[in-house]
PDB file of C-alpha atoms in Angstrom:
ATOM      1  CA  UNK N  30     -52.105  -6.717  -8.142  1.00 55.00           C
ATOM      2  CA  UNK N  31     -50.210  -3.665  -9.685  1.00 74.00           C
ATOM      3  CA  UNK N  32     -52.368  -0.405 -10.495  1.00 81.00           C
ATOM      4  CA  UNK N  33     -50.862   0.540 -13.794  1.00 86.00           C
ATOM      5  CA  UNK N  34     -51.758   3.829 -16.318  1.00 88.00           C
ATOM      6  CA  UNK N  35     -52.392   3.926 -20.299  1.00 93.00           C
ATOM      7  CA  UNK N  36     -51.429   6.918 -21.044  1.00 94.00           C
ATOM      8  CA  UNK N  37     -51.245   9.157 -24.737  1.00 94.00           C
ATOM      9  CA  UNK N  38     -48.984  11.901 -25.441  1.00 95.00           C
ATOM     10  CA  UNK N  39     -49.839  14.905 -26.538  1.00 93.00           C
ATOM     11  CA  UNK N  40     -50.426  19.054 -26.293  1.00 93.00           C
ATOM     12  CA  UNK N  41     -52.735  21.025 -23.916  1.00 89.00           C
ATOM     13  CA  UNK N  42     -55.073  21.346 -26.539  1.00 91.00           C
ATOM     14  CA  UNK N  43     -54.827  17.893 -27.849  1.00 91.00           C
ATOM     15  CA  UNK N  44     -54.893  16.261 -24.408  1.00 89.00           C
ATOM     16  CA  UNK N  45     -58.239  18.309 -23.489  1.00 88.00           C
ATOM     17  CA  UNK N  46     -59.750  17.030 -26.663  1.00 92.00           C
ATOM     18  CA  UNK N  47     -58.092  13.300 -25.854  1.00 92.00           C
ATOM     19  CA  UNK N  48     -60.116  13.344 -22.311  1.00 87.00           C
ATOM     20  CA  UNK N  49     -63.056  14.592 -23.989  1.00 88.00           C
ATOM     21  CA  UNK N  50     -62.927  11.300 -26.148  1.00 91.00           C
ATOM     22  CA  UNK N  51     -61.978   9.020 -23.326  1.00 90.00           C
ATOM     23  CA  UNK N  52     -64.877  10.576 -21.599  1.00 84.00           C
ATOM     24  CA  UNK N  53     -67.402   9.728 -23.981  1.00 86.00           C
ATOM     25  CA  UNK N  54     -66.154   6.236 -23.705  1.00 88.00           C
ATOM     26  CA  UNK N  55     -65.606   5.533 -20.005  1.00 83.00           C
ATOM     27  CA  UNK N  56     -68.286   8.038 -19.004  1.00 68.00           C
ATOM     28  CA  UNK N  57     -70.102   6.333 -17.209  1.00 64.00           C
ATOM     29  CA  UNK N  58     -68.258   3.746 -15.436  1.00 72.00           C
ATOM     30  CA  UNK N  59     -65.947   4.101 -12.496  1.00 67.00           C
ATOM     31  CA  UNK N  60     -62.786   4.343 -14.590  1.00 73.00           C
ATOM     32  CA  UNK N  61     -60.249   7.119 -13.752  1.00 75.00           C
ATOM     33  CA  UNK N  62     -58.928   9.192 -16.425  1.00 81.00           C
ATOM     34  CA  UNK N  63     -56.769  12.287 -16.143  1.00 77.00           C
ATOM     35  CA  UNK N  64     -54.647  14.994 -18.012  1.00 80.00           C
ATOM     36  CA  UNK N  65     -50.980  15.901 -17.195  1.00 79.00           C
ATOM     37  CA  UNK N  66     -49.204  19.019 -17.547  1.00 80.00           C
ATOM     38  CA  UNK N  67     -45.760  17.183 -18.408  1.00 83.00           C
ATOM     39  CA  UNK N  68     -43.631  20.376 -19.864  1.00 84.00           C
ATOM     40  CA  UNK N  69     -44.472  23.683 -19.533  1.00 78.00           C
ATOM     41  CA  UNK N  70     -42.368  25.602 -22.386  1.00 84.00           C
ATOM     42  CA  UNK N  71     -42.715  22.573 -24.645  1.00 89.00           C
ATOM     43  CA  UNK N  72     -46.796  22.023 -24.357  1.00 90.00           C
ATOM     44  CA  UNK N  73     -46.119  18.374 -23.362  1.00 91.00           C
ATOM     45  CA  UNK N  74     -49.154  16.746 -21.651  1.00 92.00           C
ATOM     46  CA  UNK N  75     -50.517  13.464 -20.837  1.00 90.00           C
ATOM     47  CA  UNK N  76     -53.921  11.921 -20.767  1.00 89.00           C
ATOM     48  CA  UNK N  77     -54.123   8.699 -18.772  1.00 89.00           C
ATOM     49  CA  UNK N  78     -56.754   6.303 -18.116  1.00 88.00           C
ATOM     50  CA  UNK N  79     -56.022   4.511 -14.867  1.00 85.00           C
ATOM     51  CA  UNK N  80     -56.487   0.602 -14.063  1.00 86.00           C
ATOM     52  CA  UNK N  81     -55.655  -2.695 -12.531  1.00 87.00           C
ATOM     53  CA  UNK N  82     -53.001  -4.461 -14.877  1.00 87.00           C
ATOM     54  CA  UNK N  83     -54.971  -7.222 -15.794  1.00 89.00           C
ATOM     55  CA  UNK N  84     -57.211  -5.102 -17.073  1.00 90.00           C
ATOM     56  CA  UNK N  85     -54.816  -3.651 -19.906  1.00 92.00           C
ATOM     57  CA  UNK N  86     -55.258  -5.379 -22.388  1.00 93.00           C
ATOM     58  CA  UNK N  87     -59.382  -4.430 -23.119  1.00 93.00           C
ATOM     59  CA  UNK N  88     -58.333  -0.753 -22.011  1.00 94.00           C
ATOM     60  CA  UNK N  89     -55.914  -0.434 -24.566  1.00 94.00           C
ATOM     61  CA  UNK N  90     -58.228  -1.779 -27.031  1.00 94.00           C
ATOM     62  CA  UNK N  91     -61.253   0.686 -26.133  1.00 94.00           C
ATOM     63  CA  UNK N  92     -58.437   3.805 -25.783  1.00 95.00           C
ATOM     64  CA  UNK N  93     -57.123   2.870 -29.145  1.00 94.00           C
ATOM     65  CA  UNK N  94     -60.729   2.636 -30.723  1.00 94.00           C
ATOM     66  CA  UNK N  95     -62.123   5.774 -29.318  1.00 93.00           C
ATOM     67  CA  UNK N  96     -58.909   8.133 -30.003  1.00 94.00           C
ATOM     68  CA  UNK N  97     -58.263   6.089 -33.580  1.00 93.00           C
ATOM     69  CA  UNK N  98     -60.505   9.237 -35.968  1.00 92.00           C
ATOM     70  CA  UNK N  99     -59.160  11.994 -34.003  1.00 93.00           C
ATOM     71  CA  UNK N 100     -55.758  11.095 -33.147  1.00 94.00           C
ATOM     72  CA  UNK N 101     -54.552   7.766 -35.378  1.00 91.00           C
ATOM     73  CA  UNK N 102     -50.927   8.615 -35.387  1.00 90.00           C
ATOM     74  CA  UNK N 103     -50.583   8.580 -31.003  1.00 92.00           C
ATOM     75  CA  UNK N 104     -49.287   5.269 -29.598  1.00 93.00           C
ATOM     76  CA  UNK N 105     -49.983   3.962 -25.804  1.00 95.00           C
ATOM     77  CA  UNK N 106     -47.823   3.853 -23.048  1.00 94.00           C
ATOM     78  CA  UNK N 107     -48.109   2.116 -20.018  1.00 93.00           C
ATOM     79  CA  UNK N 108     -46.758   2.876 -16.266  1.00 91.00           C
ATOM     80  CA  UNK N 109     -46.832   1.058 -13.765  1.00 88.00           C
ATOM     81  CA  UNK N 110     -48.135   3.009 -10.701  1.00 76.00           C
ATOM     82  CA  UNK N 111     -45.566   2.983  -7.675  1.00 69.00           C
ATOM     83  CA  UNK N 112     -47.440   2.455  -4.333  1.00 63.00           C
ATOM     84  CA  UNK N 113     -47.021   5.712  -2.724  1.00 54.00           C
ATOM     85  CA  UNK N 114     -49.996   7.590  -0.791  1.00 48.00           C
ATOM     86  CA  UNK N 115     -50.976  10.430  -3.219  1.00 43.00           C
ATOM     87  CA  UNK N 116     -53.593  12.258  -1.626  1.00 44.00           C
ATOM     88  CA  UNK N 117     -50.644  12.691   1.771  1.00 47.00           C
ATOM     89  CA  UNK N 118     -48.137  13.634  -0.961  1.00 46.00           C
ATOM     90  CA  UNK N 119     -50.189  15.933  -3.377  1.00 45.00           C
ATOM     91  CA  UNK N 120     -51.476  17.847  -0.031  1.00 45.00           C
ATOM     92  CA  UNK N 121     -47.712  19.034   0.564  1.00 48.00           C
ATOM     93  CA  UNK N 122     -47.850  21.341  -2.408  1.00 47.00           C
ATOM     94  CA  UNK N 123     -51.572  22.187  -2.493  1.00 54.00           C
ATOM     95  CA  UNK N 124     -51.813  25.827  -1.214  1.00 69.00           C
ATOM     96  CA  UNK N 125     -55.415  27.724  -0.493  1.00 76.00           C
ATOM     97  CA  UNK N 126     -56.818  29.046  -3.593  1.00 79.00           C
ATOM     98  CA  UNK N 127     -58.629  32.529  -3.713  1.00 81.00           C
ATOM     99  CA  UNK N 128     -61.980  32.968  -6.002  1.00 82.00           C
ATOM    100  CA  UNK N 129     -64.299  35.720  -5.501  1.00 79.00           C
ATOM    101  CA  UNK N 130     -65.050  35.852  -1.478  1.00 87.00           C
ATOM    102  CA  UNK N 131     -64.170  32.074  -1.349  1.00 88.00           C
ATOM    103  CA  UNK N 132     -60.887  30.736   0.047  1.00 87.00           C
ATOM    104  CA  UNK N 133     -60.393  26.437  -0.531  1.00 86.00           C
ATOM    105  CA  UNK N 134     -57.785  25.584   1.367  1.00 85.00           C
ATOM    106  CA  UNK N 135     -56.644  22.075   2.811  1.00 80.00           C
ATOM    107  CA  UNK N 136     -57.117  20.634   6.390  1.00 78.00           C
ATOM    108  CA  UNK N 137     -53.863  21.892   6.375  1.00 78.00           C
ATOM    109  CA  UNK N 138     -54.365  25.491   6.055  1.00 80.00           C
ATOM    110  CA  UNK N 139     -57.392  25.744   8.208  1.00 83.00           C
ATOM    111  CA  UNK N 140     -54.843  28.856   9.962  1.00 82.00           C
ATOM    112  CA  UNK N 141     -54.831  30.667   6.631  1.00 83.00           C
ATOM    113  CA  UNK N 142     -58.662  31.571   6.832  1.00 87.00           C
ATOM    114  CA  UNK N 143     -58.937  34.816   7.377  1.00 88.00           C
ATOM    115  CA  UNK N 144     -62.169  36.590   8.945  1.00 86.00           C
ATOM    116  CA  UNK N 145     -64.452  37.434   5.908  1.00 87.00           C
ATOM    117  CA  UNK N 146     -63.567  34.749   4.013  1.00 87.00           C
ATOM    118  CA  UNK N 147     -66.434  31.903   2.798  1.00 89.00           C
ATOM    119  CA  UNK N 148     -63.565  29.040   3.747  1.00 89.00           C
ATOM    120  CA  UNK N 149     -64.210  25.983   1.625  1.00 90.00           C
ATOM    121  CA  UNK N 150     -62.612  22.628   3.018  1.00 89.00           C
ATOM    122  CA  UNK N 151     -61.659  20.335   0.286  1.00 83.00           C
ATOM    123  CA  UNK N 152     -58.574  18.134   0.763  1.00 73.00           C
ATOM    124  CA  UNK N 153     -56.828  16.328  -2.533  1.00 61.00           C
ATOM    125  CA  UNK N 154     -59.036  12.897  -3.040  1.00 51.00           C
ATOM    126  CA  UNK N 155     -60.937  10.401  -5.612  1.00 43.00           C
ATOM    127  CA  UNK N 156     -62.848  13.452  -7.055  1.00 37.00           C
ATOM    128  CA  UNK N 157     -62.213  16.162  -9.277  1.00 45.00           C
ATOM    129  CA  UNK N 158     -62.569  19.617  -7.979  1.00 44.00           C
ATOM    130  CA  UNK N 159     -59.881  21.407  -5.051  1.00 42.00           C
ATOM    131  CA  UNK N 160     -60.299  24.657  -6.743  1.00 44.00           C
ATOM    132  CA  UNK N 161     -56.967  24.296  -7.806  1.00 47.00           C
ATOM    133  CA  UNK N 162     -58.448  24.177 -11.663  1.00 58.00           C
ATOM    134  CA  UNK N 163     -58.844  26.995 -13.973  1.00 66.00           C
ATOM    135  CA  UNK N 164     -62.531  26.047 -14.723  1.00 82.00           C
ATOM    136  CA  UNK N 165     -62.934  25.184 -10.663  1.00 84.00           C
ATOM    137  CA  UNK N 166     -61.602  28.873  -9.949  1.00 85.00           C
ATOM    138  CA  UNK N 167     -63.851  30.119 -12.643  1.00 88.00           C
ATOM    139  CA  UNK N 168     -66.826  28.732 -11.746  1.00 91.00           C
ATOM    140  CA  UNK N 169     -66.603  29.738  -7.810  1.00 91.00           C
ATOM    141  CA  UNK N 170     -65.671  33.208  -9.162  1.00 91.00           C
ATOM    142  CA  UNK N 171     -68.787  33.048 -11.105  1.00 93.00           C
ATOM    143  CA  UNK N 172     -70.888  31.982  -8.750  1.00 94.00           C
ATOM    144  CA  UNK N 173     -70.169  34.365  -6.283  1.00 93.00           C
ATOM    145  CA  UNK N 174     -71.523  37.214  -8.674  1.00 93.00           C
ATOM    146  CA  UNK N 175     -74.494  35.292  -9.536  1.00 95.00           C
ATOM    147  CA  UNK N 176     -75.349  33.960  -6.644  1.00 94.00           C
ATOM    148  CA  UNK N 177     -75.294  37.895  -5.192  1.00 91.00           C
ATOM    149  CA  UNK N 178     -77.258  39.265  -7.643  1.00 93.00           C
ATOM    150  CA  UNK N 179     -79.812  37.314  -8.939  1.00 93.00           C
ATOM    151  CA  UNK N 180     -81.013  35.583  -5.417  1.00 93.00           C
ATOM    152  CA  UNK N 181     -81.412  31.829  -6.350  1.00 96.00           C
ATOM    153  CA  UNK N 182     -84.556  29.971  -4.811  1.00 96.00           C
ATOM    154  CA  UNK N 183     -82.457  26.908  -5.469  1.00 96.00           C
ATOM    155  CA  UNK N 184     -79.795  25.382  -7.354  1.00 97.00           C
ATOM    156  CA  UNK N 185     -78.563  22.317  -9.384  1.00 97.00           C
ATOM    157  CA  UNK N 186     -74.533  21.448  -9.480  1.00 96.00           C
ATOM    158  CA  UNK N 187     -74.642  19.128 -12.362  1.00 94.00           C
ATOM    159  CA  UNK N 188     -71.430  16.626 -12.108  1.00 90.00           C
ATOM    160  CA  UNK N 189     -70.697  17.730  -9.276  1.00 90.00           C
ATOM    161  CA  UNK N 190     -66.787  16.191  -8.590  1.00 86.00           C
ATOM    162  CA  UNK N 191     -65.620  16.710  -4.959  1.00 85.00           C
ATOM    163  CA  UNK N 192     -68.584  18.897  -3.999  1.00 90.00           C
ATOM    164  CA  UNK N 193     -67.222  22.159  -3.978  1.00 90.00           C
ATOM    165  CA  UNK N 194     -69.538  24.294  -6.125  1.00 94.00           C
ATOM    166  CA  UNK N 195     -72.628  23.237  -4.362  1.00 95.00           C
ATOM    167  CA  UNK N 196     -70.941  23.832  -1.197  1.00 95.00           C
ATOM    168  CA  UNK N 197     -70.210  27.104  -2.516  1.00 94.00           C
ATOM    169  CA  UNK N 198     -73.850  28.058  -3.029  1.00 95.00           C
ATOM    170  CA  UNK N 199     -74.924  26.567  -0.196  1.00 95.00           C
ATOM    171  CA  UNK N 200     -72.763  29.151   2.210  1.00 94.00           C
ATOM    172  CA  UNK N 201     -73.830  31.670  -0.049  1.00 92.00           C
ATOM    173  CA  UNK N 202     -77.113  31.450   0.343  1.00 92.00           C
ATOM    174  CA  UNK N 203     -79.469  29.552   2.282  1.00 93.00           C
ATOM    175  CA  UNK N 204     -81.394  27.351  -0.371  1.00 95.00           C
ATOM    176  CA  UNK N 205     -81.927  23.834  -1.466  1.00 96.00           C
ATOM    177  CA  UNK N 206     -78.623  22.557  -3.644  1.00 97.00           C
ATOM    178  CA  UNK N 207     -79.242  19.168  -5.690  1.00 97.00           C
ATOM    179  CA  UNK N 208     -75.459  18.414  -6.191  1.00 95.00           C
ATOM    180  CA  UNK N 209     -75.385  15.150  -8.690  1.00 93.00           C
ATOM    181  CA  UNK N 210     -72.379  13.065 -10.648  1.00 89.00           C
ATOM    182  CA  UNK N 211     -72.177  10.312 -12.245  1.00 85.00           C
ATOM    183  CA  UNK N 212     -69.181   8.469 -10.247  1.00 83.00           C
ATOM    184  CA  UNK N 213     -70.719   7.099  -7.230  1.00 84.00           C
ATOM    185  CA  UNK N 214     -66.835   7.389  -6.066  1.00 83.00           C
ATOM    186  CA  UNK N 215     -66.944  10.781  -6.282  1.00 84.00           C
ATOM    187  CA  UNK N 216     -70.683  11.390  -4.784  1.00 88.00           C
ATOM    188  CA  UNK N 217     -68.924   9.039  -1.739  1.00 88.00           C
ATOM    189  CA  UNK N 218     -66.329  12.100  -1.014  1.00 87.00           C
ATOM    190  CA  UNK N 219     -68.508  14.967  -2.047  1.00 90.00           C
ATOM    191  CA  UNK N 220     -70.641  13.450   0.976  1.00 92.00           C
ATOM    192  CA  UNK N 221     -68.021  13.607   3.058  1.00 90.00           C
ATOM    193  CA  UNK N 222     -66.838  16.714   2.218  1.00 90.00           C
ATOM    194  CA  UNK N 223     -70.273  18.178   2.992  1.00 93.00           C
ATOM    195  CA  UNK N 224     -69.908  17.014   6.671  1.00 92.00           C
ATOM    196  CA  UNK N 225     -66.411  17.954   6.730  1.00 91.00           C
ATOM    197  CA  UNK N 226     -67.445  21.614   5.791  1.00 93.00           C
ATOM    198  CA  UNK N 227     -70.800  21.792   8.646  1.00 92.00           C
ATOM    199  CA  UNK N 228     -73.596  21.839   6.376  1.00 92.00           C
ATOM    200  CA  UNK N 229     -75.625  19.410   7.701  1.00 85.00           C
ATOM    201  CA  UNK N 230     -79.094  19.836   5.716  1.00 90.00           C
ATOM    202  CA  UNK N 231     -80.291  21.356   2.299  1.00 92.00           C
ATOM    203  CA  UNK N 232     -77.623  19.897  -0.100  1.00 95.00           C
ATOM    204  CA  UNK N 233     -78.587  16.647  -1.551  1.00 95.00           C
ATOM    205  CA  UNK N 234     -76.288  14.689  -3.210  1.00 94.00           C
ATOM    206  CA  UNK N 235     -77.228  11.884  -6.105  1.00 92.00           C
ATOM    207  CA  UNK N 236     -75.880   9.561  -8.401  1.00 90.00           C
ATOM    208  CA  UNK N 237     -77.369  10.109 -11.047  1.00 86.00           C
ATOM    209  CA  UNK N 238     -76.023   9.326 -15.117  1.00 75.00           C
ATOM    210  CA  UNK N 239     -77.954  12.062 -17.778  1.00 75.00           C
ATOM    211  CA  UNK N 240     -80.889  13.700 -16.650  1.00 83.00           C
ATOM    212  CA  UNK N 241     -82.705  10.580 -16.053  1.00 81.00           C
ATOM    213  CA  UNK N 242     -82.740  10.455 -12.693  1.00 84.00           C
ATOM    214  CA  UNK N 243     -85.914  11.459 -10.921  1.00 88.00           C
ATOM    215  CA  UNK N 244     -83.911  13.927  -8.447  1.00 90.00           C
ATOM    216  CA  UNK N 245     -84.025  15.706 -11.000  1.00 92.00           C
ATOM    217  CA  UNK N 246     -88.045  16.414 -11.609  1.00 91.00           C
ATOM    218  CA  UNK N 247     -88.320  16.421  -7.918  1.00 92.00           C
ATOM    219  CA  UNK N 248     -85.881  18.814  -6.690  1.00 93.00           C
ATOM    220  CA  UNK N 249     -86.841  20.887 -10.058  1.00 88.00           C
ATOM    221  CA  UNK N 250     -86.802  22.984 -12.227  1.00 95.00           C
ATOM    222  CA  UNK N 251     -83.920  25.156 -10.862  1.00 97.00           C
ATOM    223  CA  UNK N 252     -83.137  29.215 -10.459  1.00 96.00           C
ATOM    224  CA  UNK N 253     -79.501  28.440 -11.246  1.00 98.00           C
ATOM    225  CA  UNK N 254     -77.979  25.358 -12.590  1.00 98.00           C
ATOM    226  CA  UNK N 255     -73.714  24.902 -12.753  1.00 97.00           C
ATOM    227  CA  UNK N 256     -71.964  22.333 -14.898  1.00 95.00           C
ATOM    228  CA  UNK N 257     -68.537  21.739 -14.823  1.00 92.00           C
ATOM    229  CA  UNK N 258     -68.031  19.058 -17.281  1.00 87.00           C
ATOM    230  CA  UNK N 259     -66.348  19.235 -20.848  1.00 85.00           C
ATOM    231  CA  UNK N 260     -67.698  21.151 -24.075  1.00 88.00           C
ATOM    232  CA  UNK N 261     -68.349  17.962 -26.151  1.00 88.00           C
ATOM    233  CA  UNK N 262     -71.239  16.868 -23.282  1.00 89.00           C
ATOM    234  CA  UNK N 263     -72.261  20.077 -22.167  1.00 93.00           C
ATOM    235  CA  UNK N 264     -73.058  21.496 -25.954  1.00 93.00           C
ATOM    236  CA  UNK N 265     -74.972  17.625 -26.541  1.00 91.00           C
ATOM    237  CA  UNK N 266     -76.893  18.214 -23.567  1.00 92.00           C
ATOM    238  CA  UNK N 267     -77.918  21.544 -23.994  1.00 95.00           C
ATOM    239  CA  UNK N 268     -81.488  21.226 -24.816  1.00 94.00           C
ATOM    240  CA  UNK N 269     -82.249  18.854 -21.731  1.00 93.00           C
ATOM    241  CA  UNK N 270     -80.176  20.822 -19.597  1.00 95.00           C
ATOM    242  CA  UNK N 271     -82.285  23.994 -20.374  1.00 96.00           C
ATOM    243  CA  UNK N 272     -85.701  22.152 -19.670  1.00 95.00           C
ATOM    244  CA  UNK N 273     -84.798  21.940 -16.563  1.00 96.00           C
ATOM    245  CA  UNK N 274     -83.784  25.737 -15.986  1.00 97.00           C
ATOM    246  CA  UNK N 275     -86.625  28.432 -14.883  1.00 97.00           C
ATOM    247  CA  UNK N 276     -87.292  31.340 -17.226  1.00 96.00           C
ATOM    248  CA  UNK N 277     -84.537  34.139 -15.962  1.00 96.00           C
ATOM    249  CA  UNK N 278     -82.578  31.699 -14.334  1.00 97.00           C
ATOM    250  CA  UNK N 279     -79.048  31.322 -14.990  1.00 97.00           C
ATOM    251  CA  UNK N 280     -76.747  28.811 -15.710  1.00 97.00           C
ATOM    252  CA  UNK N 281     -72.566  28.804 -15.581  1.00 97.00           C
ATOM    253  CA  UNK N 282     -70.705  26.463 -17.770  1.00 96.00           C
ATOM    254  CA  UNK N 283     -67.106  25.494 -17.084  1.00 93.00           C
ATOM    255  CA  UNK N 284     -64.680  22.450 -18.448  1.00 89.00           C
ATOM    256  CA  UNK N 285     -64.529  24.640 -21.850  1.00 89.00           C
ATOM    257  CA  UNK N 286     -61.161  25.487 -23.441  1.00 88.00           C
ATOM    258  CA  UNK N 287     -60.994  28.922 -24.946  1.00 86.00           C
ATOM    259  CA  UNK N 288     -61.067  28.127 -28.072  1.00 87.00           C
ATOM    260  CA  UNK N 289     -64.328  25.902 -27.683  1.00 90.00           C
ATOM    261  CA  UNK N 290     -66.129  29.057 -26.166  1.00 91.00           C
ATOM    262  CA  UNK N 291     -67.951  29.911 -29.537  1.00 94.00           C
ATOM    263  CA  UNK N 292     -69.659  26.338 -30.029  1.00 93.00           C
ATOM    264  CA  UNK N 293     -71.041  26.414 -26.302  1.00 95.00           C
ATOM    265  CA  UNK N 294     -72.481  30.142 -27.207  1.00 95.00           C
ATOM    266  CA  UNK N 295     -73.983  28.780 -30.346  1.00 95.00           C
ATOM    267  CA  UNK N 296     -75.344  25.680 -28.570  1.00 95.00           C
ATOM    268  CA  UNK N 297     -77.365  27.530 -25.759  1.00 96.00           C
ATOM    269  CA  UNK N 298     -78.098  30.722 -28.131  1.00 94.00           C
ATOM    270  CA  UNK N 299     -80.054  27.509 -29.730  1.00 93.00           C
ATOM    271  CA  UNK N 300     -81.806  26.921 -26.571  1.00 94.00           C
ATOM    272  CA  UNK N 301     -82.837  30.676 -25.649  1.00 92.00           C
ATOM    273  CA  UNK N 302     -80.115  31.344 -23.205  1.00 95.00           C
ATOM    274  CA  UNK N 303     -78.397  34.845 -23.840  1.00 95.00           C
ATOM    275  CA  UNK N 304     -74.612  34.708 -23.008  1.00 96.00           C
ATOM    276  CA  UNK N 305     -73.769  37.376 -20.169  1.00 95.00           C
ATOM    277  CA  UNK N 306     -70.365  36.981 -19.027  1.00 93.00           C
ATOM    278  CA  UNK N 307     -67.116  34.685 -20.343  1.00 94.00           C
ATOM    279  CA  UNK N 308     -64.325  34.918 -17.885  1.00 91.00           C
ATOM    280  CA  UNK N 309     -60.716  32.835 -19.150  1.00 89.00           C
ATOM    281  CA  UNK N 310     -58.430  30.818 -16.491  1.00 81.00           C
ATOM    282  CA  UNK N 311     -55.033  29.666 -17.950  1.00 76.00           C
ATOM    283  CA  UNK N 312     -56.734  28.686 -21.040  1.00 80.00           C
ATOM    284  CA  UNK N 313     -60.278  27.455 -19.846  1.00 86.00           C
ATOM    285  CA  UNK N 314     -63.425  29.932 -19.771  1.00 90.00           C
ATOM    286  CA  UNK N 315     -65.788  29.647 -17.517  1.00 93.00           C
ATOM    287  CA  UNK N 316     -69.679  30.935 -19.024  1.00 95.00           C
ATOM    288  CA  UNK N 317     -72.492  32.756 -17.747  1.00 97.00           C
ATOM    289  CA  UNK N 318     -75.672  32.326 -19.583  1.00 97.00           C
ATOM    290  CA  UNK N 319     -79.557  33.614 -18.632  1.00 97.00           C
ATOM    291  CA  UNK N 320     -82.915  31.417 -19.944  1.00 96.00           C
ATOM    292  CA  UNK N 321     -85.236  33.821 -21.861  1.00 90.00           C
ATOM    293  CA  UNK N 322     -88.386  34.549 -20.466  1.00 80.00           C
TER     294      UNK N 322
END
């Protein structure tokens, strides 16, 4: 059976705001969906939901119905996906990435770590997150600072992807990481991505959909709490989020386009959480905000 994409057509902006809609709707199922830089100088993306083809027909349906308000004059495409091994093929290109005192690099570039770096192992996979990203970058830059100078006693990576940000804080700093996501696909790799980087105790990983999880009163309430996600979810869940956040303790927001920046701020200023730091990454910002006291 042929794996096939549904796919929209659209600008950066437009496509960011097309996979915050698709999100909403496939959230929380194990349903792939992805934007594509198509054309640079023309700002020609893609946003695709992924699928098996006899699944199309429903997919199109729920793609048309939750992009219909926002976007009614965008029709569907479909491709049919070529059987080709794309984790092999997207590794040829992938080249370490620098952020802060961390270096993610491949298992092909294990020779490009150089003494003081905080080498991060992630190879191209099922989940989101090679530091590749502008809000990926951002985030790691982010929590290199914070991490440094306000001493976490422990630390929450909410939707956590491929496992990179909690394995970030983890080699920072020796404390107890609750790394959680809602794609038991992706908690599968950010498990072995854990092992493939030598940490062998103190990060926990979860499935876990909302806050509803009990992880989440066990393991809490945290020092520091990251959440790479999109603006849409992160500014709904910002009251919840902050319950679980210690007075002082800090959280960094990423998955926000530039131009979204102002909502988050208004959304957390809500919740008692003074803004510190905004830092931008080809179009993306990545947050810094502190819990009153």
């Amino acid at each position: 059976m042929s794996e096939i994409r549904l796919y929209v057509t659209s600008t950066e902006i437009g496509s960011a705001e097309i996979l915050d809609l698709l999100s909403l709707e496939f959230g929380e199922e194990d349903v792939a969906i992805a934007t594509t830089e198509v054309d640079e100088k023309k700002d020609i993306w893609e946003a695709s939901v992924y699928m098996m083809a006899d699944d199309e027909e429903v997919f199109r349906e729920r793609i048309a119905k939750a992009i219909s308000e926002d976007f009614p004059d965008l029709s569907i495409a479909m491709e049919v996906i070529p059987d080709v091994d794309w984790i092999a093929k997207s590794l040829e290109g992938l080249k370490p990435v620098r952020a802060g005192r961390f270096l993610v690099h491949g298992s092909h570039d294990r020779d490009k770590v150089k003494i003081n770096d905080i080498a991060i192992e992630i190879d191209a996979g099922q989940a989101f997150g090679t530091g590749h990203h502008g809000t990926t970058a951002g985030c790691l830059e982010v929590i290199d600072t914070v991490v440094r100078a306000t001493e976490p006693r422990n630390a929450l990576d909410l939707g956590t992807g491929s496992g990179v940000l909690a394995i970030a804080v983890r080699k920072l700093r020796n404390i107890p990481v609750l790394a959680t996501d809602i794609d038991p696909v992706a908690v599968r790799v950010a498990k072995e991505n854990v092992r493939r980087n030598g940490i062998a105790s103190g990060l926990r990983l979860e499935t876990a959909p909302g806050f509803h999880s009990s992880a989440f009163r066990q393991d809490g309430p945290f020092d520091l709490i990251i959440a790479n996600i999109l603006a849409r979810p992160l500014i709904k869940m910002a009251p919840q989020l902050v319950t679980h956040l210690t007075p002082g303790g800090s959280v960094i927001l990423s998955g926000i386009l530039a131009e979204q920046r102002w909502k988050v701020i208004s959304a957390y200023a809500g919740t008692r959480c003074r803004h510190v730091r905004t830092i931008w990454r080809n179009g993306w910002v990545t947050m810094h905000f502190v819990r009153g006291m």
